[in-house]
Short mmCIF file of N, CA and C in Angstrom, two decimals:
data_model
loop_
_atom_site.label_atom_id
_atom_site.label_comp_id
_atom_site.label_asym_id
_atom_site.label_seq_id
_atom_site.Cartn_x
_atom_site.Cartn_y
_atom_site.Cartn_z
N MET A 30 -18.35 -6.84 -13.25
CA MET A 30 -18.25 -6.18 -12.33
C MET A 30 -17.01 -5.54 -12.57
N GLN A 31 -16.84 -4.10 -12.20
CA GLN A 31 -15.84 -3.15 -12.57
C GLN A 31 -14.97 -2.54 -11.58
N VAL A 32 -13.72 -2.57 -11.72
CA VAL A 32 -13.32 -1.67 -10.67
C VAL A 32 -13.55 -0.55 -10.01
N HIS A 33 -14.15 0.50 -11.14
CA HIS A 33 -14.23 1.70 -11.19
C HIS A 33 -15.86 1.11 -9.98
N GLU A 34 -16.53 0.23 -10.50
CA GLU A 34 -17.66 0.26 -9.00
C GLU A 34 -17.41 0.54 -7.41
N VAL A 35 -15.91 -0.13 -7.62
CA VAL A 35 -15.78 -0.67 -5.88
C VAL A 35 -14.81 -0.17 -5.50
N MET A 36 -13.93 0.48 -6.04
CA MET A 36 -12.74 1.08 -5.60
C MET A 36 -13.09 2.58 -4.70
N SER A 37 -11.83 2.63 -3.68
CA SER A 37 -12.12 4.11 -2.95
C SER A 37 -11.84 5.08 -3.97
N ARG A 38 -12.75 5.98 -3.90
CA ARG A 38 -12.17 7.23 -4.30
C ARG A 38 -11.48 8.33 -3.43
N ALA A 39 -12.01 8.46 -2.26
CA ALA A 39 -11.04 9.03 -1.23
C ALA A 39 -9.89 8.56 -0.83
N ILE A 40 -9.19 9.29 -1.42
CA ILE A 40 -8.20 8.49 -1.53
C ILE A 40 -6.89 9.54 -0.44
N ARG A 41 -5.83 9.19 0.20
CA ARG A 41 -4.72 9.85 1.05
C ARG A 41 -3.54 9.51 0.22
N SER A 42 -2.79 10.65 -0.13
CA SER A 42 -1.37 10.30 -0.93
C SER A 42 -0.70 11.21 -0.49
N VAL A 43 0.55 11.23 -1.07
CA VAL A 43 1.81 12.41 -0.14
C VAL A 43 3.12 12.44 -1.29
N SER A 44 3.65 13.49 -1.31
CA SER A 44 4.80 13.24 -2.63
C SER A 44 5.60 12.74 -2.31
N PRO A 45 5.99 13.01 -3.58
CA PRO A 45 7.83 12.36 -3.38
C PRO A 45 8.28 12.88 -2.09
N ASP A 46 8.38 14.25 -1.86
CA ASP A 46 9.37 15.35 -1.02
C ASP A 46 9.11 15.24 0.73
N ALA A 47 7.94 14.84 0.71
CA ALA A 47 7.41 14.49 2.15
C ALA A 47 8.45 13.42 2.77
N LYS A 48 8.38 13.84 3.95
CA LYS A 48 9.28 13.18 4.94
C LYS A 48 8.53 12.02 5.37
N VAL A 49 9.55 11.30 6.11
CA VAL A 49 8.51 9.82 6.14
C VAL A 49 7.91 9.91 7.58
N MET A 50 8.46 11.00 8.44
CA MET A 50 7.47 11.38 9.40
C MET A 50 5.82 11.30 9.23
N GLU A 51 5.73 12.65 8.45
CA GLU A 51 4.12 12.26 7.94
C GLU A 51 3.50 11.33 7.45
N VAL A 52 4.15 10.28 6.52
CA VAL A 52 3.84 9.20 6.35
C VAL A 52 3.63 8.29 7.67
N ALA A 53 4.92 7.93 8.10
CA ALA A 53 4.38 7.58 9.68
C ALA A 53 3.46 7.51 10.65
N SER A 54 3.35 8.86 10.63
CA SER A 54 1.91 9.83 11.23
C SER A 54 0.30 9.16 10.61
N ILE A 55 0.08 9.01 9.49
CA ILE A 55 -0.83 8.96 8.73
C ILE A 55 -1.25 7.66 8.96
N MET A 56 0.27 6.44 8.49
CA MET A 56 -0.50 5.04 9.05
C MET A 56 -0.28 4.49 10.14
N CYS A 57 -0.14 5.35 11.11
CA CYS A 57 -0.34 5.15 12.97
C CYS A 57 -1.69 5.75 13.13
N LEU A 58 -1.52 6.76 12.79
CA LEU A 58 -2.83 7.23 13.22
C LEU A 58 -4.65 6.61 12.68
N TYR A 59 -4.34 6.41 11.17
CA TYR A 59 -5.59 6.16 10.36
C TYR A 59 -5.03 4.65 10.18
N ARG A 60 -4.17 3.93 10.60
CA ARG A 60 -4.41 2.32 10.22
C ARG A 60 -4.28 2.31 8.84
N ILE A 61 -3.31 2.96 8.41
CA ILE A 61 -3.29 2.68 6.43
C ILE A 61 -1.96 2.33 6.68
N PRO A 62 -2.17 1.05 5.62
CA PRO A 62 -0.64 0.16 5.42
C PRO A 62 -0.10 0.58 4.57
N GLY A 63 -0.52 1.37 3.33
CA GLY A 63 0.22 1.89 2.39
C GLY A 63 -0.22 3.20 1.56
N ILE A 64 0.51 3.78 0.96
CA ILE A 64 -0.21 5.19 0.66
C ILE A 64 0.27 6.26 -0.70
N PRO A 65 -0.07 6.13 -1.36
CA PRO A 65 0.57 6.40 -3.17
C PRO A 65 1.31 7.60 -2.68
N VAL A 66 2.21 7.38 -3.55
CA VAL A 66 2.79 8.79 -4.01
C VAL A 66 2.97 9.52 -5.12
N VAL A 67 2.49 10.71 -5.04
CA VAL A 67 2.07 11.32 -6.27
C VAL A 67 2.51 12.76 -6.51
N ALA A 68 3.21 12.48 -7.61
CA ALA A 68 3.58 13.58 -8.40
C ALA A 68 2.80 14.72 -8.50
N ASP A 69 3.67 16.06 -8.18
CA ASP A 69 2.94 17.37 -8.24
C ASP A 69 1.86 17.46 -9.27
N ASP A 70 1.90 17.03 -10.44
CA ASP A 70 0.82 16.36 -11.69
C ASP A 70 -0.38 15.52 -11.44
N GLY A 71 -0.32 15.05 -10.53
CA GLY A 71 -1.09 13.78 -10.19
C GLY A 71 -0.82 12.54 -10.91
N GLU A 72 0.62 12.24 -11.16
CA GLU A 72 0.87 11.30 -12.05
C GLU A 72 1.30 10.20 -10.45
N LEU A 73 1.11 9.32 -10.73
CA LEU A 73 1.46 8.27 -9.54
C LEU A 73 2.61 7.80 -9.32
N VAL A 74 3.82 8.37 -8.89
CA VAL A 74 5.06 8.00 -8.77
C VAL A 74 5.49 6.58 -7.66
N GLY A 75 4.83 5.96 -7.19
CA GLY A 75 5.09 5.14 -6.32
C GLY A 75 4.24 4.83 -4.80
N ILE A 76 4.40 4.10 -3.88
CA ILE A 76 3.47 3.80 -2.94
C ILE A 76 4.75 3.92 -1.46
N ILE A 77 4.63 3.94 -0.80
CA ILE A 77 5.27 3.57 0.75
C ILE A 77 4.66 3.10 1.23
N ALA A 78 5.06 2.01 1.98
CA ALA A 78 4.32 0.92 2.92
C ALA A 78 5.14 1.02 4.02
N GLU A 79 4.17 0.66 5.34
CA GLU A 79 4.88 0.07 6.25
C GLU A 79 5.84 -0.70 6.31
N LYS A 80 6.50 -1.67 5.81
CA LYS A 80 7.28 -2.66 5.25
C LYS A 80 8.34 -1.64 4.72
N ASP A 81 8.45 -1.07 3.49
CA ASP A 81 9.06 0.09 3.23
C ASP A 81 9.59 0.63 4.56
N VAL A 82 8.82 1.70 5.16
CA VAL A 82 9.64 2.35 6.42
C VAL A 82 10.37 1.14 7.71
N LEU A 83 9.80 -0.25 7.75
CA LEU A 83 10.37 -0.79 8.73
C LEU A 83 11.58 -1.89 8.29
N HIS A 84 11.54 -2.17 6.83
CA HIS A 84 12.45 -2.71 6.02
C HIS A 84 13.91 -1.70 6.35
N SER A 85 13.80 -0.40 6.42
CA SER A 85 15.05 0.05 7.08
C SER A 85 15.44 0.06 7.92
N LEU A 86 14.83 -0.66 9.05
CA LEU A 86 15.70 -0.99 10.02
C LEU A 86 15.92 -2.18 10.24
N PHE A 87 16.36 -3.03 9.30
CA PHE A 87 16.87 -4.37 9.48
C PHE A 87 18.42 -4.13 9.53
N PRO A 88 18.79 -5.07 9.81
CA PRO A 88 20.47 -5.05 9.64
C PRO A 88 20.64 -5.26 8.64
N LYS A 89 21.87 -4.45 8.22
CA LYS A 89 22.42 -4.11 6.40
C LYS A 89 23.33 -5.92 6.66
N LEU A 90 23.56 -6.64 5.45
CA LEU A 90 24.00 -7.88 5.00
C LEU A 90 25.64 -7.39 5.67
N GLU A 91 26.05 -6.49 5.60
CA GLU A 91 27.47 -6.48 5.89
C GLU A 91 27.22 -6.26 7.62
N ASN A 92 26.43 -6.16 8.15
CA ASN A 92 26.99 -5.92 9.38
C ASN A 92 26.38 -7.40 9.91
N LEU A 93 25.49 -7.86 9.15
CA LEU A 93 25.46 -9.81 9.56
C LEU A 93 26.77 -10.59 9.77
N MET A 94 27.32 -10.30 8.41
CA MET A 94 28.96 -10.59 7.76
C MET A 94 29.50 -10.37 8.95
N GLU A 95 29.84 -9.24 9.91
CA GLU A 95 29.97 -8.39 10.01
C GLU A 95 30.76 -9.22 11.70
N GLU A 96 29.09 -8.74 12.03
CA GLU A 96 29.05 -9.38 13.86
C GLU A 96 28.28 -10.84 14.01
N GLY A 97 27.35 -11.72 12.61
CA GLY A 97 27.53 -12.67 13.35
C GLY A 97 25.87 -12.47 13.65
N MET A 98 24.28 -12.89 13.38
CA MET A 98 23.23 -12.98 13.13
C MET A 98 23.01 -12.26 14.84
N GLY A 99 23.52 -13.12 15.96
CA GLY A 99 23.34 -13.52 17.56
C GLY A 99 23.65 -12.50 17.91
N ASN A 100 24.65 -11.36 17.63
CA ASN A 100 25.16 -10.24 18.03
C ASN A 100 24.94 -8.84 17.43
N VAL A 101 23.97 -8.99 16.57
CA VAL A 101 23.46 -7.99 16.13
C VAL A 101 22.25 -7.75 17.34
N ASP A 102 22.74 -5.86 18.14
CA ASP A 102 21.55 -5.14 18.95
C ASP A 102 21.27 -4.63 17.98
N LEU A 103 19.65 -5.69 18.26
CA LEU A 103 18.38 -4.53 17.95
C LEU A 103 17.81 -4.23 18.44
N ASP A 104 17.79 -3.57 19.62
CA ASP A 104 17.27 -2.35 19.99
C ASP A 104 18.33 -1.05 19.46
N LYS A 105 19.12 -1.30 19.14
CA LYS A 105 19.90 -0.32 18.11
C LYS A 105 19.32 0.16 17.22
N GLN A 106 19.22 -1.01 16.73
CA GLN A 106 18.16 -1.28 15.22
C GLN A 106 17.27 -0.25 15.36
N ILE A 107 16.04 -0.72 16.45
CA ILE A 107 15.34 0.20 16.77
C ILE A 107 15.20 1.38 16.70
N ALA A 108 16.10 1.92 17.30
CA ALA A 108 16.67 3.65 17.94
C ALA A 108 16.93 3.52 16.43
N LYS A 109 17.11 3.44 15.58
CA LYS A 109 17.79 3.91 13.88
C LYS A 109 16.37 4.63 13.55
N TYR A 110 15.14 4.38 14.37
CA TYR A 110 13.95 4.80 13.48
C TYR A 110 13.33 6.56 13.28
N LYS A 111 14.48 7.42 14.85
CA LYS A 111 13.80 8.71 14.44
C LYS A 111 15.10 8.94 13.17
N ASP A 112 16.19 8.18 12.67
CA ASP A 112 17.28 8.76 11.52
C ASP A 112 16.05 8.57 9.94
N VAL A 113 15.27 7.53 10.24
CA VAL A 113 14.29 7.02 8.96
C VAL A 113 13.33 7.82 9.57
N LEU A 114 12.72 8.36 9.93
CA LEU A 114 11.79 9.56 10.39
C LEU A 114 12.00 10.75 9.12
N ALA A 115 13.69 11.14 9.40
CA ALA A 115 13.41 12.90 8.91
C ALA A 115 14.16 12.29 7.35
N LEU A 116 13.75 11.02 7.07
CA LEU A 116 13.92 10.60 5.15
C LEU A 116 13.21 11.28 4.48
N SER A 117 13.46 11.47 3.33
CA SER A 117 12.21 11.73 2.40
C SER A 117 11.62 10.62 1.91
N VAL A 118 10.03 10.74 1.71
CA VAL A 118 9.38 9.31 1.02
C VAL A 118 9.98 8.71 -0.27
N SER A 119 10.85 9.56 -1.26
CA SER A 119 11.75 9.40 -2.47
C SER A 119 12.81 8.10 -1.87
N ASP A 120 12.83 8.72 -1.16
CA ASP A 120 14.11 7.59 -0.37
C ASP A 120 13.99 5.79 -0.16
N LEU A 121 12.33 5.86 0.26
CA LEU A 121 11.52 4.22 0.36
C LEU A 121 10.85 4.04 -0.26
N MET A 122 10.21 4.49 -1.05
CA MET A 122 9.00 4.36 -2.27
C MET A 122 9.66 2.97 -3.03
N THR A 123 8.76 2.06 -3.08
CA THR A 123 8.40 1.40 -3.81
C THR A 123 8.28 2.19 -5.39
N ARG A 124 8.81 2.02 -6.59
CA ARG A 124 8.83 3.14 -7.68
C ARG A 124 7.51 1.98 -9.15
N ASN A 125 6.88 2.94 -9.52
CA ASN A 125 6.12 1.89 -10.32
C ASN A 125 5.84 0.82 -10.08
N PRO A 126 4.92 1.43 -9.01
CA PRO A 126 3.92 -0.21 -8.83
C PRO A 126 2.97 -0.15 -9.35
N ILE A 127 2.96 -2.05 -9.09
CA ILE A 127 1.61 -2.77 -9.91
C ILE A 127 0.24 -1.78 -9.63
N THR A 128 -0.54 -1.42 -10.78
CA THR A 128 -1.20 -1.05 -10.76
C THR A 128 -2.52 -1.59 -11.58
N VAL A 129 -3.84 -1.69 -11.08
CA VAL A 129 -4.97 -1.80 -11.93
C VAL A 129 -5.80 -0.57 -12.19
N SER A 130 -6.49 -0.82 -13.96
CA SER A 130 -7.43 0.07 -14.13
C SER A 130 -8.82 0.05 -13.55
N PRO A 131 -9.20 1.79 -14.21
CA PRO A 131 -10.65 1.38 -13.34
C PRO A 131 -11.57 0.14 -14.16
N ASP A 132 -11.76 0.24 -15.98
CA ASP A 132 -12.06 -0.49 -16.20
C ASP A 132 -11.83 -1.94 -16.23
N MET A 133 -11.25 -2.67 -15.10
CA MET A 133 -10.95 -4.06 -15.45
C MET A 133 -11.72 -4.77 -14.26
N HIS A 134 -12.03 -5.79 -14.94
CA HIS A 134 -13.20 -6.50 -14.35
C HIS A 134 -12.30 -6.76 -12.53
N VAL A 135 -13.12 -7.08 -11.29
CA VAL A 135 -12.73 -7.13 -10.45
C VAL A 135 -12.20 -8.17 -10.21
N LEU A 136 -12.69 -9.87 -10.92
CA LEU A 136 -11.82 -10.31 -10.40
C LEU A 136 -10.13 -10.68 -11.31
N ARG A 137 -10.50 -10.16 -12.43
CA ARG A 137 -9.25 -9.83 -12.89
C ARG A 137 -8.42 -8.98 -11.79
N ALA A 138 -8.58 -8.01 -10.97
CA ALA A 138 -7.82 -7.22 -10.46
C ALA A 138 -7.44 -7.85 -8.90
N ALA A 139 -8.42 -9.42 -8.49
CA ALA A 139 -8.18 -9.82 -7.70
C ALA A 139 -7.61 -11.06 -7.84
N SER A 140 -7.15 -11.11 -8.95
CA SER A 140 -6.24 -12.27 -9.38
C SER A 140 -4.28 -11.50 -9.32
N VAL A 141 -4.42 -10.38 -9.63
CA VAL A 141 -3.48 -9.39 -9.80
C VAL A 141 -3.03 -9.36 -8.38
N MET A 142 -4.19 -9.23 -7.36
CA MET A 142 -3.49 -8.87 -5.73
C MET A 142 -3.23 -10.10 -5.11
N VAL A 143 -3.71 -11.20 -6.19
CA VAL A 143 -3.84 -12.58 -5.00
C VAL A 143 -2.10 -12.55 -5.71
N ARG A 144 -1.96 -12.91 -6.57
CA ARG A 144 -0.72 -13.29 -7.02
C ARG A 144 0.52 -12.46 -6.51
N HIS A 145 0.48 -11.35 -6.44
CA HIS A 145 1.38 -10.44 -6.22
C HIS A 145 1.18 -10.20 -4.38
N ARG A 146 0.08 -10.66 -3.86
CA ARG A 146 0.12 -11.51 -2.26
C ARG A 146 0.14 -9.76 -1.59
N PHE A 147 -0.59 -9.34 -2.18
CA PHE A 147 -1.62 -7.16 -2.05
C PHE A 147 -2.66 -7.50 -1.38
N ARG A 148 -2.75 -6.44 -0.41
CA ARG A 148 -4.32 -6.77 0.25
C ARG A 148 -5.02 -5.09 -0.48
N ARG A 149 -4.29 -4.17 -1.14
CA ARG A 149 -4.22 -2.85 -1.52
C ARG A 149 -4.08 -2.88 -2.96
N LEU A 150 -4.49 -2.12 -3.83
CA LEU A 150 -3.65 -1.62 -4.87
C LEU A 150 -3.93 -0.40 -5.72
N PRO A 151 -3.31 0.46 -5.81
CA PRO A 151 -3.85 2.10 -6.65
C PRO A 151 -4.52 1.33 -7.81
N VAL A 152 -5.50 2.33 -8.19
CA VAL A 152 -6.06 2.61 -9.33
C VAL A 152 -5.88 3.08 -10.24
N ALA A 153 -5.42 3.30 -11.44
CA ALA A 153 -4.57 4.57 -12.00
C ALA A 153 -4.96 4.20 -13.48
N HIS A 154 -5.41 5.54 -14.35
CA HIS A 154 -5.84 5.61 -15.25
C HIS A 154 -4.65 6.70 -16.57
N GLU A 155 -4.48 6.31 -16.87
CA GLU A 155 -3.36 7.17 -18.00
C GLU A 155 -2.56 7.57 -17.12
N GLY A 156 -1.96 6.96 -16.18
CA GLY A 156 -0.66 7.36 -15.41
C GLY A 156 -1.07 7.74 -14.05
N MET A 157 -1.91 8.02 -14.06
CA MET A 157 -2.57 9.13 -12.89
C MET A 157 -3.89 8.38 -12.02
N LEU A 158 -3.58 8.87 -10.46
CA LEU A 158 -4.19 8.06 -9.48
C LEU A 158 -6.01 8.21 -9.71
N VAL A 159 -6.36 7.71 -9.62
CA VAL A 159 -7.54 7.56 -9.71
C VAL A 159 -8.52 6.77 -8.07
N GLY A 160 -7.93 5.99 -7.96
CA GLY A 160 -8.53 5.43 -6.92
C GLY A 160 -7.55 4.20 -5.84
N MET A 161 -8.43 3.61 -5.20
CA MET A 161 -7.56 2.69 -4.44
C MET A 161 -8.55 2.08 -4.68
N LEU A 162 -7.81 -0.11 -4.31
CA LEU A 162 -8.96 -1.02 -4.31
C LEU A 162 -8.22 -2.15 -3.15
N SER A 163 -8.87 -2.50 -2.44
CA SER A 163 -8.74 -3.51 -1.89
C SER A 163 -9.38 -4.72 -1.64
N LEU A 164 -8.77 -5.84 -1.47
CA LEU A 164 -10.07 -6.87 -1.16
C LEU A 164 -10.79 -7.46 -0.22
N GLY A 165 -10.75 -6.11 0.69
CA GLY A 165 -12.20 -5.90 1.57
C GLY A 165 -13.02 -5.31 0.65
N ASP A 166 -12.57 -4.09 -0.39
CA ASP A 166 -13.69 -3.60 -1.25
C ASP A 166 -14.38 -4.85 -2.14
N LEU A 167 -13.56 -5.39 -2.57
CA LEU A 167 -13.81 -6.09 -3.60
C LEU A 167 -14.52 -7.33 -2.93
N HIS A 168 -14.46 -8.62 -1.93
CA HIS A 168 -15.01 -8.83 -0.89
C HIS A 168 -16.54 -8.51 -0.55
N LYS A 169 -16.61 -7.52 -0.58
CA LYS A 169 -18.08 -6.68 -0.55
C LYS A 169 -18.93 -6.37 -1.26
N ALA A 170 -18.48 -6.10 -1.85
CA ALA A 170 -18.87 -5.77 -3.52
C ALA A 170 -19.46 -7.02 -3.57
N ILE A 171 -18.67 -8.30 -4.32
CA ILE A 171 -19.21 -9.93 -4.63
C ILE A 171 -20.34 -10.15 -3.52
N PHE A 172 -19.93 -9.81 -2.29
CA PHE A 172 -20.78 -10.79 -0.99
C PHE A 172 -22.85 -9.42 -1.49
N HIS A 173 -21.92 -8.54 -1.47
CA HIS A 173 -23.61 -7.88 -1.61
C HIS A 173 -24.20 -8.17 -2.75
N LEU A 174 -23.45 -8.19 -3.97
CA LEU A 174 -24.10 -8.53 -5.11
C LEU A 174 -24.71 -10.26 -5.25
N ASN A 175 -24.01 -10.86 -4.44
CA ASN A 175 -24.70 -12.32 -4.20
C ASN A 175 -25.56 -12.62 -3.69
N VAL A 176 -25.01 -12.32 -2.35
CA VAL A 176 -25.75 -12.74 -0.71
C VAL A 176 -26.53 -11.52 -0.76
N ALA A 177 -26.81 -10.50 -0.07
CA ALA A 177 -27.42 -9.21 0.73
C ALA A 177 -28.44 -8.73 -0.71
N THR A 178 -28.22 -9.11 -1.82
CA THR A 178 -29.31 -8.10 -2.84
C THR A 178 -30.50 -9.63 -2.97
N LYS A 179 -30.23 -10.62 -2.98
CA LYS A 179 -30.88 -11.67 -3.10
C LYS A 179 -31.82 -11.76 -2.15
N LYS A 180 -30.85 -11.79 -0.89
CA LYS A 180 -32.07 -12.34 0.46
C LYS A 180 -33.55 -11.26 0.35
N LEU A 181 -32.79 -9.85 0.09
CA LEU A 181 -33.65 -8.66 -0.14
C LEU A 181 -35.19 -8.95 -1.13
N ALA A 182 -34.43 -9.79 -1.95
CA ALA A 182 -35.73 -10.24 -3.14
C ALA A 182 -36.48 -11.22 -2.63
N LYS A 183 -36.39 -12.13 -1.78
CA LYS A 183 -36.54 -13.29 -0.99
C LYS A 183 -37.69 -12.40 0.08
N ASP A 184 -36.97 -11.25 0.26
CA ASP A 184 -38.44 -11.04 1.62
C ASP A 184 -39.66 -9.76 1.04
#
């Protein structure tokens, strides 16, 4: 079984010039933890995840050194979220994301995901985004192949 057989082709993506506000809205409204970043020509140039957005709220090392861990005003850090929303996706995205190819075996793709502790990965062909693959997609396809179809065959 290959990735192209189980990947999702209905993909939401954003441009590097999009504002983080747009991305955060999509993430929160549709419960999408990460969104591929695609250039105007369709080339996959990055991925932006909730962790990228939230990471920008963490105190900087310099602040921790000056103020000490216990003295950092975390509520003040949260208030900086409005500033983060004004940034461009290119300011926060992970560039050159790990991808899988559509013709890769699903278990090889699963091993890439497990090794990197990702639940979702972009599927790219010659640098162009063609789909997204999640562990849930893989599990469902393998379950269906081994359990659901065998149960139907018995009936």
